């Protein structure tokens, strides 16, 4: 177990270094090289001297390998440079934006799990009956609906027509202020959670079905345990374990969804920051947001795997 | 299974062990490749695998058998065919001008009417005709991207799994890294730097789509390369490339086809997201881009619902249809594996 955890952490560190390499590549694939990149940042009328000066100041005139090791050193020390456009340290901007995205993703994952698990169990209880088919159909539609389309429909119905919730996500900063504006958080969280609920509930259903074929369930039934007891006491705990892995696996997709959701609801988190800096050619911010999102996702998946290893005593991680 | 090495987790129920990369994995499929002794049926009992007396039959007949039994699959095929015909042949039956329209009171942002079945947009274009044209572009991009991504992923995964050792480890770490960065970030950086043309969008959508097939085929290859027939070819002096191409890839073809179907569905979603974030194609563009343009009008005093809901429903229909087909195909190939 300990050996497994150590190997898993080492693997996560390797992946993080890989993420840094990809960010570095992204930074240097600008067609026409760094001078064209500088021109994109400074504007078409920038003079040659201004561009050379810009490259000097930003360290872009150094040899590539030096820039690469600088980026690695900077990434691990948390110094991510200055935004080209906003004139602030990248880290200052990100540290203001990151908590908002963490709140959004965290709440919607919790919400999704709380809805999807009972939904999946309900479908097993009613399996192959109309309610089960209806929910399966619904989960297909939920999975197929583009996040932004769902967001727009919800805004149109619940915010504009019925005035139940605001159309815009909380604009305050600070954990308490954002959570205090909970009504404004409802629509973004529901929007982001829907795809996850669709996938998880369907998975929960099959996972539960699988657990019900196990020998210990047959034993429980043979002892005369009632159907509900078998499901909730014997099968549920085992059926829940794969959900934890699924959570780690779907984290990148959920973060991608958060980028869209933040844009739909004008929620100033990492996703909105990323999309605006991508359209502004603000390369340090683009790289930093990609890096932070990648690293956060790796850490999230690592935590899910550790939780999985802790939860399932049957798993023996044998070294090769 | 992605984050943890497959070998380490052998035996654990893993969401993706059935090898199709779908977000809707069926755990009961997890063991099907490994043990063909018994088929687990969702009803909760174990049934011995006997199959029908008619024997295995051809691949096409098997698939047909499953599709003719599975109503959802038929619905999926029907809807997908309809959307393809609608987008590619529709404009021949429903003539509209989608290139140069002079805006007038008759065609400026009008609700659906007999002349314009789904109304017109603020540029005077007929909305139904535009959905067809944009649908053609959308489907072309997604089908080509899914095909390219699958082809590349299959070759990459087969090479990685077949060669093994250090090369395999390095090749798979590349996949791990790319999978752990939320895909939208990569796609948008590329789209922002290089701009968006038809073929660039194909490349961008394919850029992350090859990862899942690569990982799946690598897993299949790991099990297939120890089979007797592969060892037989090797003992007869068969070259590595021949083994991969003639013996491993054909045996993994079921996984490949199932995954390709899901790739198409995912590509439609990715393309829609890119369109929504403002990465446009010239002309009618894609469905996502039509949605983006329509959204501004949904909150207008006269809500332009016809600019948003029909396109949105088209996207949902295509994605649902390909997911249905993928699910049915997976069932059919599982049956094949279980009969083997």
XYZ file of C-alpha atoms in Angstrom, chain B residues 114-330:
217
model
C -44.340 29.454 -44.564
C -41.605 31.196 -46.546
C -38.894 30.496 -43.954
C -39.750 27.331 -42.051
C -37.434 28.174 -39.150
C -37.393 31.918 -39.579
C -34.432 34.063 -40.551
C -31.436 35.427 -38.706
C -30.458 39.104 -38.376
C -28.336 38.826 -41.519
C -31.337 37.737 -43.542
C -30.309 34.117 -43.958
C -32.906 31.370 -43.823
C -32.282 29.546 -40.533
C -33.288 26.025 -41.659
C -31.068 26.241 -44.723
C -28.237 27.524 -42.596
C -28.592 24.648 -40.144
C -28.206 22.261 -43.108
C -25.095 23.982 -44.452
C -23.497 24.343 -41.005
C -24.492 20.757 -40.228
C -22.617 19.544 -43.281
C -19.468 21.370 -42.156
C -19.899 20.152 -38.575
C -20.398 16.516 -39.587
C -17.527 16.612 -42.090
C -15.109 17.982 -39.514
C -16.210 15.516 -36.862
C -16.221 12.423 -39.088
C -12.799 13.214 -40.569
C -11.338 14.119 -37.176
C -12.686 10.931 -35.582
C -11.312 8.818 -38.445
C -7.864 10.447 -38.344
C -7.670 10.323 -34.561
C -8.698 6.675 -34.486
C -6.195 5.708 -37.194
C -3.350 7.510 -35.473
C -4.339 6.275 -32.036
C -4.513 2.660 -33.247
C -1.043 2.788 -34.791
C 0.417 4.588 -31.776
C -1.171 2.240 -29.263
C -0.299 -0.908 -31.193
C 3.355 0.123 -31.535
C 3.561 1.102 -27.879
C 1.975 -2.079 -26.593
C 3.841 -4.326 -28.994
C 7.314 -2.932 -28.385
C 6.848 -2.687 -24.614
C 9.631 -1.714 -22.241
C 11.051 1.794 -22.130
C 9.502 2.887 -25.435
C 6.071 1.821 -24.213
C 6.575 3.644 -20.898
C 7.613 6.881 -22.620
C 4.853 6.695 -25.230
C 2.218 6.094 -22.574
C 3.497 8.889 -20.305
C 2.942 11.262 -23.236
C -0.668 10.063 -23.378
C -1.010 10.406 -19.582
C 0.233 13.971 -19.673
C -2.043 15.020 -22.512
C -5.020 13.355 -20.849
C -4.404 15.123 -17.565
C -4.517 18.608 -19.070
C -8.198 19.512 -19.461
C -8.558 19.205 -23.226
C -10.280 22.511 -23.793
C -7.130 24.368 -22.670
C -4.982 22.681 -25.326
C -7.570 23.150 -28.039
C -8.102 26.827 -27.343
C -4.382 27.650 -27.214
C -3.895 26.014 -30.624
C -7.019 27.662 -32.035
C -5.944 31.058 -30.666
C -2.417 30.789 -32.093
C -3.130 29.229 -35.478
C -6.625 30.507 -36.122
C -9.413 28.288 -37.404
C -9.852 26.927 -40.886
C -11.670 23.740 -41.826
C -8.554 21.563 -41.721
C -7.158 23.254 -38.633
C -10.398 22.498 -36.816
C -10.105 18.880 -37.947
C -6.567 18.791 -36.551
C -7.574 20.518 -33.319
C -10.473 18.145 -32.663
C -8.263 15.159 -33.503
C -5.436 16.459 -31.309
C -6.974 15.095 -28.123
C -9.255 12.487 -29.674
C -6.430 10.040 -30.510
C -5.486 9.578 -26.855
C -8.336 7.259 -25.890
C -7.946 4.836 -28.833
C -4.166 4.801 -28.319
C -4.577 3.743 -24.717
C -7.248 1.143 -25.538
C -5.338 -0.476 -28.385
C -2.205 -0.555 -26.303
C -4.131 -2.497 -23.651
C -5.546 -4.895 -26.258
C -2.104 -5.366 -27.769
C -0.646 -6.278 -24.398
C -3.070 -9.190 -24.140
C -3.041 -10.110 -27.835
C 0.719 -10.280 -28.240
C 0.946 -13.219 -25.847
C -1.598 -15.253 -27.806
C -0.466 -18.425 -29.542
C -1.204 -17.239 -33.047
C 1.032 -14.216 -32.593
C 3.806 -16.410 -31.249
C 3.249 -18.730 -34.209
C 3.696 -15.879 -36.685
C 6.832 -14.803 -34.874
C 8.276 -18.304 -34.891
C 7.680 -18.388 -38.636
C 9.778 -15.250 -38.971
C 6.953 -12.702 -39.308
C 8.134 -9.124 -39.045
C 6.904 -6.916 -36.194
C 5.038 -4.661 -38.562
C 3.243 -7.612 -40.123
C 2.289 -8.952 -36.705
C 0.872 -5.593 -35.665
C -0.928 -4.886 -38.904
C -2.204 -8.317 -39.912
C -2.764 -9.985 -36.566
C -3.119 -7.531 -33.709
C -5.070 -4.661 -35.245
C -7.744 -6.892 -36.884
C -8.333 -8.631 -33.580
C -8.746 -5.326 -31.786
C -11.039 -3.966 -34.490
C -14.160 -4.253 -32.345
C -12.729 -1.961 -29.700
C -11.589 0.403 -32.435
C -14.976 0.700 -34.113
C -16.837 1.162 -30.841
C -14.410 3.834 -29.765
C -14.552 5.618 -33.122
C -18.320 5.932 -32.740
C -17.921 7.619 -29.371
C -15.180 9.803 -30.845
C -17.650 11.178 -33.395
C -20.111 12.053 -30.638
C -17.392 13.718 -28.563
C -16.068 15.613 -31.581
C -19.495 17.179 -32.137
C -19.441 18.401 -28.526
C -15.884 19.736 -28.746
C -16.585 21.541 -31.990
C -19.718 23.091 -30.510
C -17.723 24.308 -27.495
C -15.065 25.867 -29.743
C -17.766 27.584 -31.771
C -19.362 28.885 -28.599
C -16.045 30.345 -27.393
C -15.758 32.319 -30.612
C -13.419 30.170 -32.729
C -15.230 30.569 -35.997
C -15.180 29.310 -39.538
C -16.046 31.658 -42.375
C -19.493 31.429 -43.943
C -22.282 29.490 -42.288
C -19.717 27.900 -39.988
C -20.608 25.175 -37.535
C -23.582 24.516 -35.301
C -21.723 25.773 -32.220
C -21.016 29.029 -33.933
C -24.681 29.399 -34.974
C -25.649 28.896 -31.337
C -23.145 31.520 -30.265
C -24.608 33.991 -32.751
C -28.161 33.160 -31.691
C -27.608 33.590 -27.968
C -27.429 37.368 -28.206
C -30.990 37.364 -29.446
C -32.518 35.051 -26.907
C -32.711 37.832 -24.331
C -33.935 40.391 -26.861
C -37.449 41.857 -26.393
C -38.621 39.572 -29.193
C -36.869 36.392 -28.116
C -35.157 34.754 -31.062
C -35.790 31.211 -29.864
C -35.660 29.885 -33.434
C -32.000 30.923 -33.616
C -31.083 28.789 -30.591
C -33.311 25.789 -29.938
C -33.366 24.077 -33.374
C -29.549 24.135 -33.629
C -29.150 22.999 -30.034
C -31.520 20.095 -30.650
C -29.572 19.098 -33.778
C -26.363 18.861 -31.716
C -28.077 16.808 -29.017
C -29.677 14.461 -31.588
C -26.368 13.717 -33.298
C -24.516 13.112 -30.029
C -27.275 10.891 -28.618
C -27.534 8.940 -31.882
C -23.834 8.127 -32.034
C -23.819 7.194 -28.350
C -26.701 4.764 -28.967
C -24.854 3.232 -31.915
C -21.652 2.948 -29.888
C -23.438 1.245 -27.018
C -25.095 -1.265 -29.353
C -21.848 -1.988 -31.192
C -20.099 -2.547 -27.894
